[in-house]
Structure formats: structure tokens, C-alpha cells
Amino acid sequence: MANAELQSGSSTEDDAANIPAAFSFMVPKKEISMVPDMGKWKRSQAYADYMGFILTLNEGVKGKKLTCEYTVSETVVKLLDLLATLDRWIDETPPVDQPSRFGNKAYKAWYSKLDQEAEALVTSVLPEHSATAAQEIAVYLKEAVGNSTRIDYGTGHEAAFAAFLCCLCKVGALRLDDQMAIVFKVFNRYLEVMRKLQKTYRMEPAGSQGVWGLDDFQFLPFIWGSAQFIGHPTLEPRHFLEEKVVNEHYPDYMFLECIKFINEMKTGPFAEHSNQLWNISAVPNWAKVNQGLIRMYKAECLEKFPVIQHFKFGSLLSVQPVTRT
């Protein structure tokens, strides 16, 4: 994966210390301002690194349960502490009474705390040799929790969190050994906090396609969640429509956690409120579901201008074209 490999755990401290020297850290900014700019995005080092990161994690969780054993590094523990702080701030910032049912304005107060503290939070996660990257990486954290003006959240914000994690890998804070913990611990905890945000402040789905979209808010947990099921001896795609299966197995499988959340938030026939997911239940095996979702993610999220116009580029996720060697 071009320049985006998770650093091997066997690297020496000297190797790790040299990683930041390869970058001139900067505050990331938007580069995709018109539809014709999308070609620049798809040719960029950022796109190659981002997709490589997503696919590496996809391979890492194939056939694995959320509850299986894996390494939990110091950086992962620090990331969980960071997410616990965001969670606590929700409790400290209750929704306000207002006429509008959606988009509770207390979210703006919650977001302002993150806006002020993001750089310090990121510094607390980074090893000393990478501390100078905090300002650049903090931008992706702030982009990952929704929009404070529109009080909405969507797959572009989710992508910013994956970009945040990708940057932590590029500066050597996260390593190859952390693959499973990145998805099962960090990303799963992020999902919990985002669901709490969505419910507490009644956030609108950003750019939602309604019943024709995969989900109002998320996409990546369906990709990685379907990878978890590959090779499962009994559970097939058709089974996730069964409430008993969901309730019994959701602690082990990210995909079923997502279905459980949808079932709690929506009423009416599943085929009507989540048509794309209902169609997926007819696919014969999880490997095909996984491959199809990766293609769909590229087409419906990463190749859509309304999503990518908000993506920010810096030294770690660069707008420069991929260098062919």
C-alpha cells in the first residue's frame, strides 16, 4: 500500500524517530473545489494511501470476531482515552430545549470544546518523536465528528476519522500489530461515540440518499463487518435480517451491531427503510458482499464530489499524484 503501510512492530526506535523527518507538516486544506478536480483526487497519493489503509484493515479482520484476542498497544489505549473524553463531553453538554426537533444546538457547544482541545488531545496520543505532527493530524479529528453549522454527520466525516487513523500510522504512532485493535477497539469505540452524538443531538444525515443509501451515517463498519464473516461456518448474509441472530451475535460482529442500531432507530419493514441492505441479504456469501461493498464505497462515497469536496490534504495525505517507481 503506497507509502501508507502500518509500520512494522519490529522497527527500531531510530527508524520510528526518522518517520516525521520525511514530512513537512502543514495545516491540511481543501483542494477539490469543482467536479473536474475529482481526477486530481483519484490520482493523488492521498487516495492511494487511504484506500490502501482501508483494504489492509479489511484483510486484517477477515474471519475474526470482535471478542477475539489481539494486541492492544499504548497508542490504542491513549486513543480510547481520547474517545472517552469526547463521550464525557456529551454527558456534560445536554441537549437544549428548542422548537426544532432535529439539529440540537447544544452540539455547537460540544463541538467548540473539541475545536479548542483537538491539538492537545492528539498530542497526548502521539509519541514524542511525532509531536510536531499534532497540528496537521488534529484537523482530521475535528472533521470526523460532524458539521457544527449544519449539525449533520455522514460518510465524509467517517472518512475523516479513517484518515486520522491513517495519519497516525504514517507517523509511526500505530503499527502493523495494531491492525485488529484499530478496527475492533478504536473504530468500534468511535462508532459508539458517534451514535451517542447522533441520538443526543438529533443530528441530520449528511447528504443522505434516504432508503436508497446503504445507511444514513456509516459505511466502513459494513465493509469490515462483512470481512469478519468471511468463512463463517453457519451465518450467511440472509441471516442478518433475523432479529434473533442479530441479538445473539452482535457482540462479536460489527455488521450486526450496525443492523441492531438501525432496528432501534427505524420503524417499518426493513426492506422499505433499508432497501440496499435488504438487497445485500440475497447475496450468496460474505466474500461477495465484502467485494461488492468495497466497490460501492468507492463509487458512492470516494468518487462523489459532494463528499470529497470537504476532504483536506496535507503532507501526510497529499494531493500530489502517486509517484510511480
Short mmCIF file of C-alpha atoms in Angstrom, two decimals:
data_model
loop_
_atom_site.label_atom_id
_atom_site.label_comp_id
_atom_site.label_asym_id
_atom_site.label_seq_id
_atom_site.Cartn_x
_atom_site.Cartn_y
_atom_site.Cartn_z
CA MET A 1 0.00 0.00 0.00
CA ALA A 2 1.72 3.07 -1.34
CA ASN A 3 3.52 4.89 1.47
CA ALA A 4 0.71 4.05 3.87
CA GLU A 5 1.84 0.78 5.36
CA LEU A 6 1.22 0.30 9.02
CA GLN A 7 4.75 0.42 10.39
CA SER A 8 6.14 -2.96 11.39
CA GLY A 9 6.34 -3.54 15.11
CA SER A 10 9.92 -4.73 14.65
CA SER A 11 11.15 -1.26 13.59
CA THR A 12 13.77 0.23 15.87
CA GLU A 13 13.22 3.44 17.82
CA ASP A 14 15.66 5.14 15.43
CA ASP A 15 13.50 4.13 12.45
CA ALA A 16 10.42 5.49 14.20
CA ALA A 17 12.17 8.74 15.04
CA ASN A 18 13.05 9.23 11.36
CA ILE A 19 9.44 9.00 10.14
CA PRO A 20 8.44 12.62 10.90
CA ALA A 21 11.60 13.86 9.16
CA ALA A 22 10.11 12.64 5.86
CA PHE A 23 7.23 15.14 6.14
CA SER A 24 6.93 18.93 6.27
CA PHE A 25 3.86 19.13 8.46
CA MET A 26 1.19 21.65 7.48
CA VAL A 27 -2.42 22.53 8.22
CA PRO A 28 -4.48 20.43 5.76
CA LYS A 29 -6.72 22.30 3.33
CA LYS A 30 -9.36 21.61 0.70
CA GLU A 31 -8.14 21.09 -2.87
CA ILE A 32 -11.23 19.70 -4.65
CA SER A 33 -13.38 22.74 -5.44
CA MET A 34 -15.02 21.71 -8.74
CA VAL A 35 -16.24 18.44 -10.27
CA PRO A 36 -13.30 18.32 -12.76
CA ASP A 37 -10.92 18.30 -9.75
CA MET A 38 -12.10 14.78 -8.91
CA GLY A 39 -9.47 13.38 -11.29
CA LYS A 40 -6.81 15.06 -9.14
CA TRP A 41 -8.22 13.25 -6.08
CA LYS A 42 -8.30 9.83 -7.71
CA ARG A 43 -4.70 10.21 -8.95
CA SER A 44 -3.45 11.56 -5.61
CA GLN A 45 -1.14 9.93 -3.10
CA ALA A 46 -3.87 10.57 -0.50
CA TYR A 47 -6.39 8.40 -2.39
CA ALA A 48 -3.86 5.58 -2.82
CA ASP A 49 -2.84 5.75 0.85
CA TYR A 50 -6.42 6.00 2.12
CA MET A 51 -7.72 3.05 0.07
CA GLY A 52 -4.62 1.03 0.88
CA PHE A 53 -5.25 1.64 4.59
CA ILE A 54 -8.93 0.60 4.34
CA LEU A 55 -8.04 -2.59 2.42
CA THR A 56 -5.17 -3.52 4.75
CA LEU A 57 -7.53 -3.35 7.73
CA ASN A 58 -10.12 -5.31 5.73
CA GLU A 59 -7.61 -8.14 5.27
CA GLY A 60 -6.59 -7.95 8.92
CA VAL A 61 -10.09 -8.60 10.30
CA LYS A 62 -11.22 -11.34 7.89
CA GLY A 63 -12.77 -14.22 9.79
CA LYS A 64 -12.13 -12.57 13.19
CA LYS A 65 -14.61 -11.81 16.00
CA LEU A 66 -14.72 -8.53 17.94
CA THR A 67 -14.18 -10.62 21.07
CA CYS A 68 -11.06 -12.47 19.87
CA GLU A 69 -7.62 -11.83 21.37
CA TYR A 70 -5.26 -9.26 19.85
CA THR A 71 -2.51 -6.85 20.83
CA VAL A 72 -3.55 -3.57 22.49
CA SER A 73 -0.68 -1.08 22.32
CA GLU A 74 -0.09 2.03 24.40
CA THR A 75 -1.23 4.24 21.49
CA VAL A 76 -4.51 2.30 21.21
CA VAL A 77 -5.13 2.80 24.94
CA LYS A 78 -4.47 6.54 24.53
CA LEU A 79 -6.90 6.70 21.59
CA LEU A 80 -9.57 5.02 23.72
CA ASP A 81 -8.93 7.64 26.42
CA LEU A 82 -9.34 10.39 23.79
CA LEU A 83 -12.69 8.91 22.68
CA ALA A 84 -13.77 8.56 26.32
CA THR A 85 -13.14 12.30 26.70
CA LEU A 86 -15.39 13.07 23.72
CA ASP A 87 -18.03 10.78 25.24
CA ARG A 88 -17.80 12.52 28.62
CA TRP A 89 -18.23 15.93 26.99
CA ILE A 90 -21.59 14.74 25.58
CA ASP A 91 -22.74 13.98 29.14
CA GLU A 92 -21.52 17.41 30.23
CA THR A 93 -23.34 19.16 27.35
CA PRO A 94 -27.01 18.08 27.50
CA PRO A 95 -29.38 18.98 24.64
CA VAL A 96 -31.24 22.29 24.98
CA ASP A 97 -34.97 22.91 24.65
CA GLN A 98 -35.70 24.27 21.17
CA PRO A 99 -38.62 24.32 18.73
CA SER A 100 -36.84 22.29 16.05
CA ARG A 101 -36.82 18.53 16.59
CA PHE A 102 -33.58 17.93 14.70
CA GLY A 103 -30.15 19.50 14.98
CA ASN A 104 -29.99 20.36 18.67
CA LYS A 105 -27.88 23.50 19.10
CA ALA A 106 -26.10 22.10 22.16
CA TYR A 107 -23.99 20.20 19.62
CA LYS A 108 -22.28 23.50 18.73
CA ALA A 109 -21.15 23.88 22.36
CA TRP A 110 -19.91 20.28 22.38
CA TYR A 111 -18.03 20.83 19.11
CA SER A 112 -16.41 24.06 20.36
CA LYS A 113 -14.75 22.05 23.16
CA LEU A 114 -13.24 19.72 20.58
CA ASP A 115 -12.23 22.64 18.37
CA GLN A 116 -10.30 24.16 21.29
CA GLU A 117 -8.81 20.93 22.64
CA ALA A 118 -8.18 18.83 19.49
CA GLU A 119 -4.49 19.61 19.16
CA ALA A 120 -3.82 18.86 22.83
CA LEU A 121 -5.82 15.61 22.58
CA VAL A 122 -3.81 14.49 19.55
CA THR A 123 -0.51 15.47 21.22
CA SER A 124 -1.45 13.21 24.14
CA VAL A 125 -1.73 10.25 21.73
CA LEU A 126 1.44 10.85 19.72
CA PRO A 127 4.86 9.52 20.74
CA GLU A 128 7.36 12.28 21.49
CA HIS A 129 9.19 11.86 18.17
CA SER A 130 5.96 12.62 16.27
CA ALA A 131 4.66 15.51 18.40
CA THR A 132 5.22 18.06 15.63
CA ALA A 133 2.53 16.30 13.55
CA ALA A 134 -0.25 17.16 16.07
CA GLN A 135 -1.50 20.32 14.34
CA GLU A 136 -1.88 18.54 10.98
CA ILE A 137 -3.46 15.37 12.36
CA ALA A 138 -5.85 17.27 14.67
CA VAL A 139 -7.66 18.69 11.63
CA TYR A 140 -8.86 15.21 10.68
CA LEU A 141 -10.13 14.58 14.21
CA LYS A 142 -12.17 17.80 14.11
CA GLU A 143 -13.57 16.83 10.69
CA ALA A 144 -14.56 13.35 11.95
CA VAL A 145 -17.44 14.23 14.27
CA GLY A 146 -19.91 16.06 12.03
CA ASN A 147 -20.52 19.60 10.84
CA SER A 148 -21.12 22.22 13.55
CA THR A 149 -23.00 24.59 11.24
CA ARG A 150 -25.44 22.10 9.71
CA ILE A 151 -25.39 19.75 12.75
CA ASP A 152 -25.16 16.77 10.44
CA TYR A 153 -22.98 13.70 10.08
CA GLY A 154 -22.24 11.36 7.18
CA THR A 155 -19.74 9.13 5.42
CA GLY A 156 -17.41 12.06 4.71
CA HIS A 157 -16.99 12.58 8.46
CA GLU A 158 -16.45 8.86 8.94
CA ALA A 159 -13.77 9.02 6.21
CA ALA A 160 -12.04 11.84 8.13
CA PHE A 161 -11.72 9.54 11.16
CA ALA A 162 -10.22 6.79 8.99
CA ALA A 163 -7.86 9.46 7.57
CA PHE A 164 -6.97 10.47 11.15
CA LEU A 165 -6.03 6.84 11.92
CA CYS A 166 -4.14 6.53 8.64
CA CYS A 167 -2.07 9.61 9.57
CA LEU A 168 -1.25 8.07 12.96
CA CYS A 169 0.08 5.05 11.06
CA LYS A 170 2.13 7.20 8.71
CA VAL A 171 3.95 8.90 11.60
CA GLY A 172 4.59 5.55 13.30
CA ALA A 173 2.23 6.02 16.26
CA LEU A 174 0.20 2.97 15.18
CA ARG A 175 1.92 -0.18 13.93
CA LEU A 176 1.28 -3.37 11.98
CA ASP A 177 0.50 -5.18 15.24
CA ASP A 178 -2.35 -2.71 15.86
CA GLN A 179 -4.47 -3.71 12.82
CA MET A 180 -7.17 -5.59 14.67
CA ALA A 181 -7.22 -3.17 17.61
CA ILE A 182 -7.64 -0.22 15.19
CA VAL A 183 -10.90 -1.72 13.90
CA PHE A 184 -12.20 -3.67 16.89
CA LYS A 185 -11.21 -1.27 19.69
CA VAL A 186 -10.66 2.22 18.30
CA PHE A 187 -13.05 2.37 15.35
CA ASN A 188 -15.75 0.48 17.23
CA ARG A 189 -15.48 2.91 20.16
CA TYR A 190 -15.63 5.81 17.69
CA LEU A 191 -18.89 4.36 16.34
CA GLU A 192 -20.33 4.21 19.85
CA VAL A 193 -19.49 7.89 20.43
CA MET A 194 -20.89 8.91 17.02
CA ARG A 195 -24.15 7.02 17.68
CA LYS A 196 -24.42 8.79 21.03
CA LEU A 197 -23.84 12.15 19.30
CA GLN A 198 -26.44 11.34 16.63
CA LYS A 199 -29.05 10.34 19.21
CA THR A 200 -28.33 13.05 21.80
CA TYR A 201 -28.27 15.99 19.38
CA ARG A 202 -30.63 14.52 16.76
CA MET A 203 -28.06 15.06 14.02
CA GLU A 204 -29.24 15.02 10.41
CA PRO A 205 -27.69 12.55 7.94
CA ALA A 206 -25.27 14.49 5.68
CA GLY A 207 -26.11 14.02 2.01
CA SER A 208 -28.31 11.02 2.78
CA GLN A 209 -29.82 9.10 -0.12
CA GLY A 210 -32.67 8.00 2.12
CA VAL A 211 -33.83 4.44 1.57
CA TRP A 212 -31.54 4.17 -1.46
CA GLY A 213 -28.36 4.68 0.55
CA LEU A 214 -26.64 1.87 2.43
CA ASP A 215 -27.02 3.64 5.78
CA ASP A 216 -27.81 7.19 6.94
CA PHE A 217 -24.49 7.68 8.69
CA GLN A 218 -21.86 4.94 8.24
CA PHE A 219 -20.25 2.75 5.58
CA LEU A 220 -16.89 1.39 6.77
CA PRO A 221 -18.28 -0.87 9.54
CA PHE A 222 -20.32 -2.70 6.89
CA ILE A 223 -17.14 -3.34 4.85
CA TRP A 224 -15.03 -4.50 7.78
CA GLY A 225 -18.04 -6.19 9.38
CA SER A 226 -18.69 -8.27 6.26
CA ALA A 227 -14.98 -9.24 6.21
CA GLN A 228 -15.36 -10.62 9.74
CA PHE A 229 -17.98 -13.10 8.46
CA ILE A 230 -15.87 -14.50 5.60
CA GLY A 231 -15.52 -18.25 6.12
CA HIS A 232 -18.16 -18.41 8.87
CA PRO A 233 -19.49 -21.97 9.00
CA THR A 234 -23.18 -21.15 9.57
CA LEU A 235 -24.05 -17.43 9.35
CA GLU A 236 -24.86 -16.34 5.79
CA PRO A 237 -25.85 -12.88 4.52
CA ARG A 238 -29.57 -13.78 4.67
CA HIS A 239 -29.34 -14.32 8.43
CA PHE A 240 -28.76 -10.67 9.38
CA LEU A 241 -32.46 -9.98 8.72
CA GLU A 242 -33.36 -12.28 11.61
CA GLU A 243 -33.75 -10.40 14.91
CA LYS A 244 -32.73 -13.48 16.93
CA VAL A 245 -29.43 -13.78 15.03
CA VAL A 246 -28.70 -10.06 15.47
CA ASN A 247 -29.41 -10.10 19.21
CA GLU A 248 -27.36 -13.25 19.77
CA HIS A 249 -24.28 -12.37 17.72
CA TYR A 250 -23.94 -8.56 17.64
CA PRO A 251 -21.26 -8.51 20.40
CA ASP A 252 -18.98 -10.46 18.05
CA TYR A 253 -19.72 -8.79 14.71
CA MET A 254 -19.58 -5.12 13.72
CA PHE A 255 -22.02 -5.66 10.83
CA LEU A 256 -24.69 -6.91 13.23
CA GLU A 257 -24.04 -4.01 15.63
CA CYS A 258 -24.92 -1.70 12.73
CA ILE A 259 -28.10 -3.66 11.94
CA LYS A 260 -29.09 -3.56 15.62
CA PHE A 261 -28.68 0.24 15.67
CA ILE A 262 -30.79 0.59 12.51
CA ASN A 263 -33.51 -1.63 14.01
CA GLU A 264 -33.56 0.55 17.14
CA MET A 265 -33.72 3.83 15.21
CA LYS A 266 -36.14 2.96 12.39
CA THR A 267 -39.63 1.56 12.21
CA GLY A 268 -41.50 -0.30 9.48
CA PRO A 269 -40.41 -3.12 7.16
CA PHE A 270 -36.62 -3.44 6.81
CA ALA A 271 -36.95 -3.74 3.01
CA GLU A 272 -38.55 -0.30 2.92
CA HIS A 273 -36.31 1.74 5.25
CA SER A 274 -33.01 -0.01 4.34
CA ASN A 275 -33.51 -1.29 0.81
CA GLN A 276 -29.82 -1.56 -0.14
CA LEU A 277 -29.03 -3.65 2.93
CA TRP A 278 -32.08 -5.79 2.32
CA ASN A 279 -30.76 -6.46 -1.22
CA ILE A 280 -27.38 -7.48 0.23
CA SER A 281 -29.10 -10.20 2.25
CA ALA A 282 -29.74 -12.03 -1.04
CA VAL A 283 -26.02 -12.24 -1.94
CA PRO A 284 -24.89 -15.89 -1.59
CA ASN A 285 -21.73 -15.44 0.50
CA TRP A 286 -19.85 -12.89 2.60
CA ALA A 287 -16.79 -12.70 0.32
CA LYS A 288 -19.05 -11.40 -2.47
CA VAL A 289 -20.74 -8.99 -0.05
CA ASN A 290 -17.33 -7.68 1.03
CA GLN A 291 -16.09 -7.20 -2.54
CA GLY A 292 -19.35 -5.54 -3.56
CA LEU A 293 -19.29 -3.14 -0.60
CA ILE A 294 -15.72 -2.07 -1.40
CA ARG A 295 -16.77 -1.28 -4.99
CA MET A 296 -19.87 0.52 -3.71
CA TYR A 297 -17.80 2.55 -1.22
CA LYS A 298 -15.53 3.78 -3.97
CA ALA A 299 -18.46 4.65 -6.25
CA GLU A 300 -20.91 6.10 -3.72
CA CYS A 301 -18.52 7.82 -1.31
CA LEU A 302 -14.99 8.30 -2.62
CA GLU A 303 -15.99 9.20 -6.18
CA LYS A 304 -18.79 11.59 -5.24
CA PHE A 305 -17.91 15.30 -5.41
CA PRO A 306 -20.34 16.34 -2.61
CA VAL A 307 -18.37 14.09 -0.24
CA ILE A 308 -14.79 14.67 -1.45
CA GLN A 309 -15.08 18.47 -1.80
CA HIS A 310 -14.73 18.58 2.00
CA PHE A 311 -11.64 16.32 2.19
CA LYS A 312 -8.49 18.11 3.37
CA PHE A 313 -4.97 17.42 2.14
CA GLY A 314 -1.68 17.96 3.95
CA SER A 315 1.79 16.45 3.97
CA LEU A 316 0.62 13.06 5.30
CA LEU A 317 -2.32 12.70 2.90
CA SER A 318 -1.00 14.55 -0.10
CA VAL A 319 -2.85 15.86 -3.14
CA GLN A 320 0.28 15.23 -5.21
CA PRO A 321 -0.09 12.45 -7.81
CA VAL A 322 1.11 8.96 -6.93
CA THR A 323 4.77 8.59 -7.80
CA ARG A 324 5.36 5.54 -9.98
CA THR A 325 8.55 3.66 -9.23
#
